[in-house]
Tab-separated table of C-alpha atoms in Angstrom:
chain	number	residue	atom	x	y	z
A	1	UNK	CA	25.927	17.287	3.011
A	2	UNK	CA	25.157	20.780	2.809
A	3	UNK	CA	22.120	21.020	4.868
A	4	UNK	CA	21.552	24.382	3.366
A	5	UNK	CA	21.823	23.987	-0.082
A	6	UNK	CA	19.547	21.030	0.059
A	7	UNK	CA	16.429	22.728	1.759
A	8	UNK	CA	16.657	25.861	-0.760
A	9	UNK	CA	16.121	23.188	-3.734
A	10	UNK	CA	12.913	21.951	-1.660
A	11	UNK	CA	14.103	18.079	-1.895
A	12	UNK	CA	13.157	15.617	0.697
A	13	UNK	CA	15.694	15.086	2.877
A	14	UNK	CA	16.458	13.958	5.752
A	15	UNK	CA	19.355	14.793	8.499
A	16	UNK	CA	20.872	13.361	11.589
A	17	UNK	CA	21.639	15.249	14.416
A	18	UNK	CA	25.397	14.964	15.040
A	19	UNK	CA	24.972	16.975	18.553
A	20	UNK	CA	22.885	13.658	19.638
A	21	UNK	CA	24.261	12.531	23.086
A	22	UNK	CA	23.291	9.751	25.836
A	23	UNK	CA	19.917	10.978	27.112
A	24	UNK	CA	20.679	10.149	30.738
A	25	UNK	CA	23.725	12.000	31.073
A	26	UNK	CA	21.689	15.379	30.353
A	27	UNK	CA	17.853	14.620	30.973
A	28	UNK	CA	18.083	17.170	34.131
A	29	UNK	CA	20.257	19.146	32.533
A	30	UNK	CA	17.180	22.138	31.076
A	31	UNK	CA	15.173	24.627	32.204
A	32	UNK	CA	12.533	21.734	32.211
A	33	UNK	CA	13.439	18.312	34.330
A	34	UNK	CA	12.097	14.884	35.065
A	35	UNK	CA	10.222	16.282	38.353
A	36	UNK	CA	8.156	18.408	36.183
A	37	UNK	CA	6.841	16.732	34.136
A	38	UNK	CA	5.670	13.974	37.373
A	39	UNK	CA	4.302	17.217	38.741
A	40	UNK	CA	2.182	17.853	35.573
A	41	UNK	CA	0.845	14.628	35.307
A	42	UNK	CA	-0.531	14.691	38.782
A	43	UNK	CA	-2.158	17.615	38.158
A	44	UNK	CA	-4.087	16.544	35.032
A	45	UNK	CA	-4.892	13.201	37.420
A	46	UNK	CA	-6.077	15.999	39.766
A	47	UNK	CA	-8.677	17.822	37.510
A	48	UNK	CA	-9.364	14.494	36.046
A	49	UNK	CA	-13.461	14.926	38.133
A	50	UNK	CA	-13.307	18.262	36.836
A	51	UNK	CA	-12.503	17.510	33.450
A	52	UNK	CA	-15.064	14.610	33.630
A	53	UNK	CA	-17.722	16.922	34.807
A	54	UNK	CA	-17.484	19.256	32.388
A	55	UNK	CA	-16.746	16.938	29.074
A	56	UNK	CA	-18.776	14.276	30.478
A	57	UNK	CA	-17.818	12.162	27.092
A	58	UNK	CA	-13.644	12.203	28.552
A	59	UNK	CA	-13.910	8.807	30.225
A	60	UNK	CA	-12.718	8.994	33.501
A	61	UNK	CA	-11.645	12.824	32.775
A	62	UNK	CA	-7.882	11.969	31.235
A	63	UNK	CA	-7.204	13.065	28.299
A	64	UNK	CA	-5.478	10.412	26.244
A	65	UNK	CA	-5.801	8.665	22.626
A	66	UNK	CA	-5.374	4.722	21.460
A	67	UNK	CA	-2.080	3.375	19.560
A	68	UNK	CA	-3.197	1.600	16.607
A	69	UNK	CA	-1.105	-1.227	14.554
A	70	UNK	CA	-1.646	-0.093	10.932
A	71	UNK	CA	-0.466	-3.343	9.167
A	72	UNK	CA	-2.606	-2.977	6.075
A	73	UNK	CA	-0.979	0.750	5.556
A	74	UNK	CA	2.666	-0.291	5.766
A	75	UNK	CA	1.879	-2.685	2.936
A	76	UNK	CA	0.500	0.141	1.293
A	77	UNK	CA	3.574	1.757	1.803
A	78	UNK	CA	6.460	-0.677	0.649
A	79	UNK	CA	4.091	-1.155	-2.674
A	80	UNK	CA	3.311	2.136	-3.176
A	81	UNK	CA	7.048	3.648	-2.919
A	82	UNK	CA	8.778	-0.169	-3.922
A	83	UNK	CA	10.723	-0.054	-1.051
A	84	UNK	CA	10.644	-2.195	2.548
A	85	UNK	CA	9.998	-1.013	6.139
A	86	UNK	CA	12.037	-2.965	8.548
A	87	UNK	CA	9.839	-3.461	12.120
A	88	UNK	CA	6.300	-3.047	13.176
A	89	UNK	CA	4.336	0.534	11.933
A	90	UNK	CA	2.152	1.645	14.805
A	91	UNK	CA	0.291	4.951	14.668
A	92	UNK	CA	-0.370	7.207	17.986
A	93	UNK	CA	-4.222	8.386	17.423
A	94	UNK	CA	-4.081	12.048	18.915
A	95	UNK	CA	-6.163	13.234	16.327
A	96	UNK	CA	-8.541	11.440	19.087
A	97	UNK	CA	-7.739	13.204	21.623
A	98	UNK	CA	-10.654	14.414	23.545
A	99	UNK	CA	-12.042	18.160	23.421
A	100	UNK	CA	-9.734	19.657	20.520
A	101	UNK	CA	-8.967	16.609	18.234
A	102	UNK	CA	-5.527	16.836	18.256
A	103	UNK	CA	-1.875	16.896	20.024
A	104	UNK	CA	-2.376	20.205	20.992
A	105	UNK	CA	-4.886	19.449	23.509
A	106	UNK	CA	-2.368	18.029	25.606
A	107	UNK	CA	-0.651	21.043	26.220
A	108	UNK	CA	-2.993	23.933	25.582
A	109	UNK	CA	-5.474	22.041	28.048
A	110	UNK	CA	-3.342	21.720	30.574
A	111	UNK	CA	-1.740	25.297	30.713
A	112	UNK	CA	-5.501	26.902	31.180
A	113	UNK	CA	-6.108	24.236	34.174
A	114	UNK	CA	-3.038	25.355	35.770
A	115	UNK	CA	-3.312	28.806	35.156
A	116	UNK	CA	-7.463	28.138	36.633
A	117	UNK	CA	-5.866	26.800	39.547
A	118	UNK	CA	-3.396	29.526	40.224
A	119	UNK	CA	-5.984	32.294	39.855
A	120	UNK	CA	-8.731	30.718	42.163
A	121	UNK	CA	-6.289	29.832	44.762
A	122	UNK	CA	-4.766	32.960	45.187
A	123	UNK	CA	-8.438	34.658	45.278
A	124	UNK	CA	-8.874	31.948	48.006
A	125	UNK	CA	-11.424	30.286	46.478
A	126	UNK	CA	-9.834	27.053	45.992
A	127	UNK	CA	-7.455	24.686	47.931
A	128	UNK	CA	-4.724	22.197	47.540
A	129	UNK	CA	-6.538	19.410	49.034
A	130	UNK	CA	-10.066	20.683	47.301
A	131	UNK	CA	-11.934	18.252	45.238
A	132	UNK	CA	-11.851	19.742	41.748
A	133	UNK	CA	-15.031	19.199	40.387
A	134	UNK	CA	-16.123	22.671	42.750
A	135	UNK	CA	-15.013	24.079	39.522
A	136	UNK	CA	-17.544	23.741	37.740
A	137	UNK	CA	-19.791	25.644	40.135
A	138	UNK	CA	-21.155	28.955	38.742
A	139	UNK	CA	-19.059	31.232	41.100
A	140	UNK	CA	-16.630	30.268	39.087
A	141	UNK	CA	-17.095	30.750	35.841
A	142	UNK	CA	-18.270	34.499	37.094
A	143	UNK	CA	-14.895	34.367	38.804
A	144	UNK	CA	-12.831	33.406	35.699
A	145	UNK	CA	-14.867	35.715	32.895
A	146	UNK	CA	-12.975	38.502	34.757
A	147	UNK	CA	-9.875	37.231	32.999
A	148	UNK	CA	-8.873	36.798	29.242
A	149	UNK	CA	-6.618	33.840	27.558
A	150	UNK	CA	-5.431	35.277	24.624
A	151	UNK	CA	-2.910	33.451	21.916
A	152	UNK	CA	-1.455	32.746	18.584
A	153	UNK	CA	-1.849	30.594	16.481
A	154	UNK	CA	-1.893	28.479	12.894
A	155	UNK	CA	-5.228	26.394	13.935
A	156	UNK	CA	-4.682	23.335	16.554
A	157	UNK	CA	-3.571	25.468	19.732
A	158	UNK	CA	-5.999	27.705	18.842
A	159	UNK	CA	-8.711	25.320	19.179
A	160	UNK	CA	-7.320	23.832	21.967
A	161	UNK	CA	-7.090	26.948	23.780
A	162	UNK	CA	-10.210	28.175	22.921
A	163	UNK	CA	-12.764	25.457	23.748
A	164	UNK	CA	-11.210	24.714	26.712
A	165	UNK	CA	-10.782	28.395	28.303
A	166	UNK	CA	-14.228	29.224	27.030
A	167	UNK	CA	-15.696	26.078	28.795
A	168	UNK	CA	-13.996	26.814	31.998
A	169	UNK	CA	-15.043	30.900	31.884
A	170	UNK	CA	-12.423	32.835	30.585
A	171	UNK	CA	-13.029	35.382	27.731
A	172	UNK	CA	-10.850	34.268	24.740
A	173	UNK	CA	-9.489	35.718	21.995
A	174	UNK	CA	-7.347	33.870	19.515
A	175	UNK	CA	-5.018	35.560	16.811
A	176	UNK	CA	-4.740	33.402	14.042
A	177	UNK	CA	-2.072	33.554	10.822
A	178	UNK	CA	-3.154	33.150	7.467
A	179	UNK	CA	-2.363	29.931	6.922
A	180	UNK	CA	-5.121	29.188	9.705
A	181	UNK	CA	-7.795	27.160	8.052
A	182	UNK	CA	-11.168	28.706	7.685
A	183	UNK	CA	-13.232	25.933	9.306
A	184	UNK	CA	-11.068	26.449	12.642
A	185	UNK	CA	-12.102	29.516	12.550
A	186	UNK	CA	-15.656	29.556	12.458
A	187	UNK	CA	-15.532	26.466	14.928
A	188	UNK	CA	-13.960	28.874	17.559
A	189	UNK	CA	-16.628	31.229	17.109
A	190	UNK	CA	-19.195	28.769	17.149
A	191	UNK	CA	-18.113	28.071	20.479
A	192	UNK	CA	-18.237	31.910	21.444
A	193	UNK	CA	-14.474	32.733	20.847
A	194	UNK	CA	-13.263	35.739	19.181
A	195	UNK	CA	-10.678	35.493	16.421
A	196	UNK	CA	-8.661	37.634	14.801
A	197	UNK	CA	-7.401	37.761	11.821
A	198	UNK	CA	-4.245	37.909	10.170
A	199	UNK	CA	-2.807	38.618	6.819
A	200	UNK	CA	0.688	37.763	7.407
A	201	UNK	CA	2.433	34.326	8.802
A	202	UNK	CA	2.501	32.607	12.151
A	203	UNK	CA	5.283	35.085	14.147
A	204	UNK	CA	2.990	37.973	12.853
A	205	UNK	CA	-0.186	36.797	14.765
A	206	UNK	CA	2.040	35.813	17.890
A	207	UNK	CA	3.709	39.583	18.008
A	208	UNK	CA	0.333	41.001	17.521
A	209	UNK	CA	-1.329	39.309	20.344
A	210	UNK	CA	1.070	39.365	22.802
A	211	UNK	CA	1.682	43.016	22.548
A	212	UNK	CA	-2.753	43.253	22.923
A	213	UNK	CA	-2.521	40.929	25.858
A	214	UNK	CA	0.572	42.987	27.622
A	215	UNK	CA	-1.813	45.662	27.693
A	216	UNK	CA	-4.464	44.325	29.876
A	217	UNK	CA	-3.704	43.417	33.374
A	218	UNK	CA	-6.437	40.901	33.171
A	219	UNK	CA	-5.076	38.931	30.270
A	220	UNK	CA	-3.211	36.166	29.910
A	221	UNK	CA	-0.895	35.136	27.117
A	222	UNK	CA	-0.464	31.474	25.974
A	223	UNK	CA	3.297	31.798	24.339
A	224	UNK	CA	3.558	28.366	22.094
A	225	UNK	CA	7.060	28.888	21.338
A	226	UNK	CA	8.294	29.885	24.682
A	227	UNK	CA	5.878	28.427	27.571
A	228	UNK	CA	7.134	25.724	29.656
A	229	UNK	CA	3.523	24.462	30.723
A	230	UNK	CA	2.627	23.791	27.236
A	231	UNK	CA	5.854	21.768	27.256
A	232	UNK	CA	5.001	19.862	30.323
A	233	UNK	CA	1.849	19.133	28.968
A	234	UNK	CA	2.922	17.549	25.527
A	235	UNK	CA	5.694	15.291	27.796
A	236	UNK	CA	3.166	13.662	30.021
A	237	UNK	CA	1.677	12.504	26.472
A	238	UNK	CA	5.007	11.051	26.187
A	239	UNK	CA	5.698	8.734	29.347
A	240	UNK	CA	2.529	7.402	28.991
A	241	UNK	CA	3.332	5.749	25.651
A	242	UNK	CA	5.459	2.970	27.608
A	243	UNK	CA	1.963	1.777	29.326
A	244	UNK	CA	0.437	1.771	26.331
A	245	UNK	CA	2.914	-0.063	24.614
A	246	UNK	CA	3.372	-2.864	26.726
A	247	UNK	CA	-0.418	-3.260	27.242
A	248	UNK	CA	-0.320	-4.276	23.481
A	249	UNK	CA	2.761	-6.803	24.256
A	250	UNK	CA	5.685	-4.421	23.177
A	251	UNK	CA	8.394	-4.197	25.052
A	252	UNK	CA	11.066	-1.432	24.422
A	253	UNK	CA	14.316	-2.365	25.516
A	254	UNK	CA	18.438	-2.883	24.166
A	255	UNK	CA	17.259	-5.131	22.149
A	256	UNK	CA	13.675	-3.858	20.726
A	257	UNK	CA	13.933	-0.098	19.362
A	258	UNK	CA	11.441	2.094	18.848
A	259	UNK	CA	11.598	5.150	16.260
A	260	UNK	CA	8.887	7.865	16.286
A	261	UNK	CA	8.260	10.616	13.749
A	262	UNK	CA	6.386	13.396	14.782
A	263	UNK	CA	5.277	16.255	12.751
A	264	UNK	CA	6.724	19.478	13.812
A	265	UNK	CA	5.688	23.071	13.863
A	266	UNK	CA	7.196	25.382	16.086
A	267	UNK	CA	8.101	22.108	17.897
A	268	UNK	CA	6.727	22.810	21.449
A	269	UNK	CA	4.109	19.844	20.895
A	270	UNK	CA	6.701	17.538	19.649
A	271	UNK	CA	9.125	18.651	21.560
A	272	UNK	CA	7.456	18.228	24.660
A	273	UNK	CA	6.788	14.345	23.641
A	274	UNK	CA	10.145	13.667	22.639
A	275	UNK	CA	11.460	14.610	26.246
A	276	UNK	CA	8.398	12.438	27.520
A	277	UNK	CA	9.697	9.633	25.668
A	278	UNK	CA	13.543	10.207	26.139
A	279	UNK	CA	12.575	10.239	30.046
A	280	UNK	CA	10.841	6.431	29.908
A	281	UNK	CA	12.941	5.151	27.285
A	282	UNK	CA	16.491	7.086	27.205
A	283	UNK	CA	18.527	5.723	23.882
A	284	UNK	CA	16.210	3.024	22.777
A	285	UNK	CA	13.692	5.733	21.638
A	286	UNK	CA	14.777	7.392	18.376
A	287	UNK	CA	13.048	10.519	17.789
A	288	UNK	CA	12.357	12.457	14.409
A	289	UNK	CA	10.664	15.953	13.456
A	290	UNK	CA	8.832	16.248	10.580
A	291	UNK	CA	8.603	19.230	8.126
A	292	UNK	CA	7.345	20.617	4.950
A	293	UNK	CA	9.461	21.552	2.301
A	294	UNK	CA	8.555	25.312	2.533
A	295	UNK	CA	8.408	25.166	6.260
A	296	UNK	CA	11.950	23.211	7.814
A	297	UNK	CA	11.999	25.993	10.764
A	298	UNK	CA	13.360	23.380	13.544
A	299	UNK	CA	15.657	21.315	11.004
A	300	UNK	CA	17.138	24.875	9.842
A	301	UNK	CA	17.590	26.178	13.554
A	302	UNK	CA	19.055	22.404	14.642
A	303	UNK	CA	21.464	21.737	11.872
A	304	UNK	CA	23.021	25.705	11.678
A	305	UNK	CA	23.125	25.984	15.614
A	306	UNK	CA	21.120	29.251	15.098
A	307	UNK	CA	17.607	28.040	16.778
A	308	UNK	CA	15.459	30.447	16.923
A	309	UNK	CA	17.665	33.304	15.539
A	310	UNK	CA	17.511	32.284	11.814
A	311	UNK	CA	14.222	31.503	9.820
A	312	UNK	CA	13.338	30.020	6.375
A	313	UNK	CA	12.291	33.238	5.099
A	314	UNK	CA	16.274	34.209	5.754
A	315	UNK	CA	17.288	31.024	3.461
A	316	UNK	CA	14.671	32.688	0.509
A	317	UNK	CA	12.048	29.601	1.618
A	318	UNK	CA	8.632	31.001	1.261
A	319	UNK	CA	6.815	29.352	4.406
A	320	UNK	CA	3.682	28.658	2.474
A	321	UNK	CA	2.554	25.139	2.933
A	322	UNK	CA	-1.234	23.487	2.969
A	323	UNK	CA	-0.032	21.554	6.583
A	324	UNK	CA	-1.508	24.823	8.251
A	325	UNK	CA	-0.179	23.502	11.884
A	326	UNK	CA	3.628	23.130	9.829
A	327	UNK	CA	3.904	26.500	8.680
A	328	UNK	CA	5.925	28.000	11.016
A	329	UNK	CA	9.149	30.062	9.929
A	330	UNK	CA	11.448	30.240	13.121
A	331	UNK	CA	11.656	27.074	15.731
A	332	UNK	CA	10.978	27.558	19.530
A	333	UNK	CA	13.771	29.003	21.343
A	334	UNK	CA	12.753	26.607	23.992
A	335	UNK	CA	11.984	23.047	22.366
A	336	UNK	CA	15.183	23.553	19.964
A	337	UNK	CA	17.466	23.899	23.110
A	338	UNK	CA	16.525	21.359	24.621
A	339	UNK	CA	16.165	18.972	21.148
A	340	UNK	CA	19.503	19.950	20.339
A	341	UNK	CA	20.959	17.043	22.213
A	342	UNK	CA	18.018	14.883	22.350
A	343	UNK	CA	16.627	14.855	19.090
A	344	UNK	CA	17.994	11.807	16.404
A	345	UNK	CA	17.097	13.848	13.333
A	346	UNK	CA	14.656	15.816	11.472
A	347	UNK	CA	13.188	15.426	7.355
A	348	UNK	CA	11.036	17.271	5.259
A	349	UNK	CA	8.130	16.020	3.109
A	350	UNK	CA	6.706	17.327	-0.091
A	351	UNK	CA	3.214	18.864	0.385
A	352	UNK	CA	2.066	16.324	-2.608
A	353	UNK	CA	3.370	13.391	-0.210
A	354	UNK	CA	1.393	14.229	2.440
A	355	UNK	CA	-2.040	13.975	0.080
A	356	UNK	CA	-0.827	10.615	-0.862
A	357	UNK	CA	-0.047	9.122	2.475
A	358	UNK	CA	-3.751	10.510	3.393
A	359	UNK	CA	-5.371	8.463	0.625
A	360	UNK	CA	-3.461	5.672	1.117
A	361	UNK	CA	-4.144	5.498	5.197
A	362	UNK	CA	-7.976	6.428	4.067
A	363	UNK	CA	-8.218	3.532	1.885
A	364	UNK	CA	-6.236	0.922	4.043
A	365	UNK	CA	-7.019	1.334	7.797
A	366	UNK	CA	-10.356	4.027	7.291
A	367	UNK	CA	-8.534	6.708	9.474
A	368	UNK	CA	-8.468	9.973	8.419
A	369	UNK	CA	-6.015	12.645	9.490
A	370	UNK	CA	-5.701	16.212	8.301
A	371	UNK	CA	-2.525	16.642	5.516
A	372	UNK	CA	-0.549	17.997	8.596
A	373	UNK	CA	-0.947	14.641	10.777
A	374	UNK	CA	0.578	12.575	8.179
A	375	UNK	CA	3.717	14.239	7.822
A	376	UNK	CA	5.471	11.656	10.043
A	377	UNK	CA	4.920	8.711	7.647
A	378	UNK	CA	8.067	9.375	5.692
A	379	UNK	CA	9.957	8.368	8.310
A	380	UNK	CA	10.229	4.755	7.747
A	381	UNK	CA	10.706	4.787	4.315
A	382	UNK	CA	13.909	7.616	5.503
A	383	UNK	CA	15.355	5.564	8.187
A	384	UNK	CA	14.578	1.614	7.378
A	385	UNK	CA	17.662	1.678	5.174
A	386	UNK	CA	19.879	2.977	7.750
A	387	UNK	CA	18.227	1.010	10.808
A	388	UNK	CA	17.496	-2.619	8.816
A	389	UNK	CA	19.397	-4.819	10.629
A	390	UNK	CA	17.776	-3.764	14.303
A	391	UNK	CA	14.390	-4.587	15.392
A	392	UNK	CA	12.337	-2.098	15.123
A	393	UNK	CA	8.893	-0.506	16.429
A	394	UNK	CA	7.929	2.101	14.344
A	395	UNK	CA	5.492	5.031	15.669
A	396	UNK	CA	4.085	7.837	13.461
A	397	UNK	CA	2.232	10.310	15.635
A	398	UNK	CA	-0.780	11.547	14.192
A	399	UNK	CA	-1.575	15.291	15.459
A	400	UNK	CA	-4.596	15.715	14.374
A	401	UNK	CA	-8.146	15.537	11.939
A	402	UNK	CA	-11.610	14.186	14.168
A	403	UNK	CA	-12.624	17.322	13.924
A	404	UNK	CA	-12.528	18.479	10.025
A	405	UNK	CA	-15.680	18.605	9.290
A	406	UNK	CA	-17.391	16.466	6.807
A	407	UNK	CA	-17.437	18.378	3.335
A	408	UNK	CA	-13.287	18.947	3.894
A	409	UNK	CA	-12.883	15.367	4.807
A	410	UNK	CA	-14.408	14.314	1.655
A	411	UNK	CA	-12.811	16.984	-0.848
A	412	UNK	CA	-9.347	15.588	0.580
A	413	UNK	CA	-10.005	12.072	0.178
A	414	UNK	CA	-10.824	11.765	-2.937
């Protein structure tokens, strides 16, 4: 197939990764291992009081969101498109997730903390064995407004970022593209960040701010193609799933696969759960990207070996897509190194698809997700064929919605 040729006609399709090796022979192999991510969940369990203290509705201060069995919807499905899914359909609620409604506050959360703890214990304010909850004391919130968190973004990261450095102190600024929706942006304000705006794409507003942040000593720059704590923070999302999973009775093993699709922007946030889920589950978890049409930037960089050097404007692809979180032009240099060998495979989805799988999860289970979230549910329909005779759990991961507001939701589901 040439890979090419077929995302320039803007078909569906979908492709398997022929780099794909055995997970455990290279797991350790990256610039990110297995001990980092155990380090990053303890320190999330560490902040845990803090986080509790401060989001008093986070129960128990850890920041996690329900798997779901969506039975009704997979019927939905196989009538709807007249085809079968082979294996359970489960869905992974992060559009729960506490404080920013979505994936991304997994890994933007967990950056600021770390970067918190970094600045207050070299000031010598703060210590290893401290309980965290001193946090939340005035001194430092004075302490941290001395400091900025600045970053780019196409709307989830953003929020993510922003209600969570502006609750711990910091002065934020977020530089948002122009596929950023507008309701984001007046919710970041609302909670007393500044935003600016951009006419161009994604890369634009991520140049732009970076290059503002270099200039101030006191600012900090949140790099969601390139930082390794937003990574970190996105795996621990992803070992956690075995728990979860065997709490409801499901088992992952030889004989008992499990496939996830997970929507994919620059593909730090998926990325960062894929390596989560390689490291509990090695080969029997499958895991898939999903893109728009307009917007393939990690399928592109995977299947031509280019990564980040090549971008779907270079292919005469337009970027423009109403998945805001999706439209991203060039993948991460960092996730797409490291996906190279992990990753199963990668599709795309027609922006009209993703309105229908929203209606149709609307009207079956009453969950709403934001066009974005539901780009994932392709996935079954793309890989039952090829994966029928194997039992099969399958997981869509939903990245995000809670927090559209009302008026949206209702414009969309209808």
């Amino acid at each position: 197939m040439d890979i090419i040729k077929e995302l320039k006609s803007l078909k569906e399709t979908i492709w398997y990764n022929p780099n794909y090796i055995y997970s455990k022979d290279i797991i350790d192999d990256f610039s990110i291992n297995v001990e980092d991510v155990k380090k990053a969940e303890a320190r999330l369990l560490k902040f845990s009081s803090y986080i509790e203290k401060i989001f008093p509705e986070v129960e128990n201060g850890i920041i996690e969101s329900p798997i779901s069995k969506i039975n009704k919807m997979k019927n939905k499905m196989e009538s709807t498109f007249e085809t079968t899914i082979h294996g359970n359909l489960l869905l992974k609620r992060d559009d729960l997730l506490p404080i920013a409604g979505s994936i991304k506050a997994r890994g933007g959360i967990y950056e600021i903390l770390k970067y918190a703890e970094k600045l207050a214990i070299d000031e010598g304010l703060l210590r290893l064995d401290d309980d965290y909850t001193v946090l939340a004391e005035e001194k430092f919130r004075e302490f941290f407004s001395k400091y900025t968190i600045q970053v780019g973004s196409t709307g989830n990261l953003g929020l993510s970022i922003g209600i969570m450095s502006a609750k711990v102190g910091f002065k934020v600024i977020v530089h948002m593209s122009s596929d950023a929706k507008k309701w984001k942006k007046d919710m970041l304000r609302s909670k007393g960040v500044q935003v600016v705006e951009y006419l161009n794409d994604y890369s634009v507003a991520v140049k732009e701010g970076r290059a503002l942040s270099d200039k101030d000593p006191n600012s900090y720059f949140i790099d969601d193609e390139n930082s390794k704590d937003l990574f970190l923070g996105y795996a621990v999302g992803g070992i956690r799933v075995k728990e979860q999973l065997e709490s409801m009775g499901i088992i992952i093993g030889d004989d008992k696969l499990l496939n996830v699709y997970l929507p994919c922007g620059v593909g730090g946030g998926p990325g960062g759960v894929a390596y989560g889920l390689k490291i509990v589950y090695g080969d029997n978890v499958r895991c898939f990207f999903a893109e728009p049409t307009h917007s393939p930037a990690m399928l592109l960089g995977l299947s031509t070996g280019k990564h980040d050097k090549i971008s779907v404007e270079d292919i005469g692809l337009d970027n423009k897509t109403e998945a805001d979180g999706l439209a991203v032009g060039r993948a991460s240099s960092l996730a797409s190194t490291i996906m190279d060998k992990l990753l199963t495979g990668a599709f795309t989805i027609e922006d009209e698809k993703l309105n229908v799988f929203l209606k149709l999860l609307y009207e079956s289970e009453n969950i709403f997700l934001e066009p974005s979230a539901l780009a994932g549910f392709l996935g079954p329909i793309f890989t039952s064929p090829k994966y029928k005779n194997e039992n099969i759990t399958h997981l869509c991961w939903a990245t995000g919605g809670s927090l559209v507001p009302n008026e949206i939701q209702l414009t969309l589901r209808v």
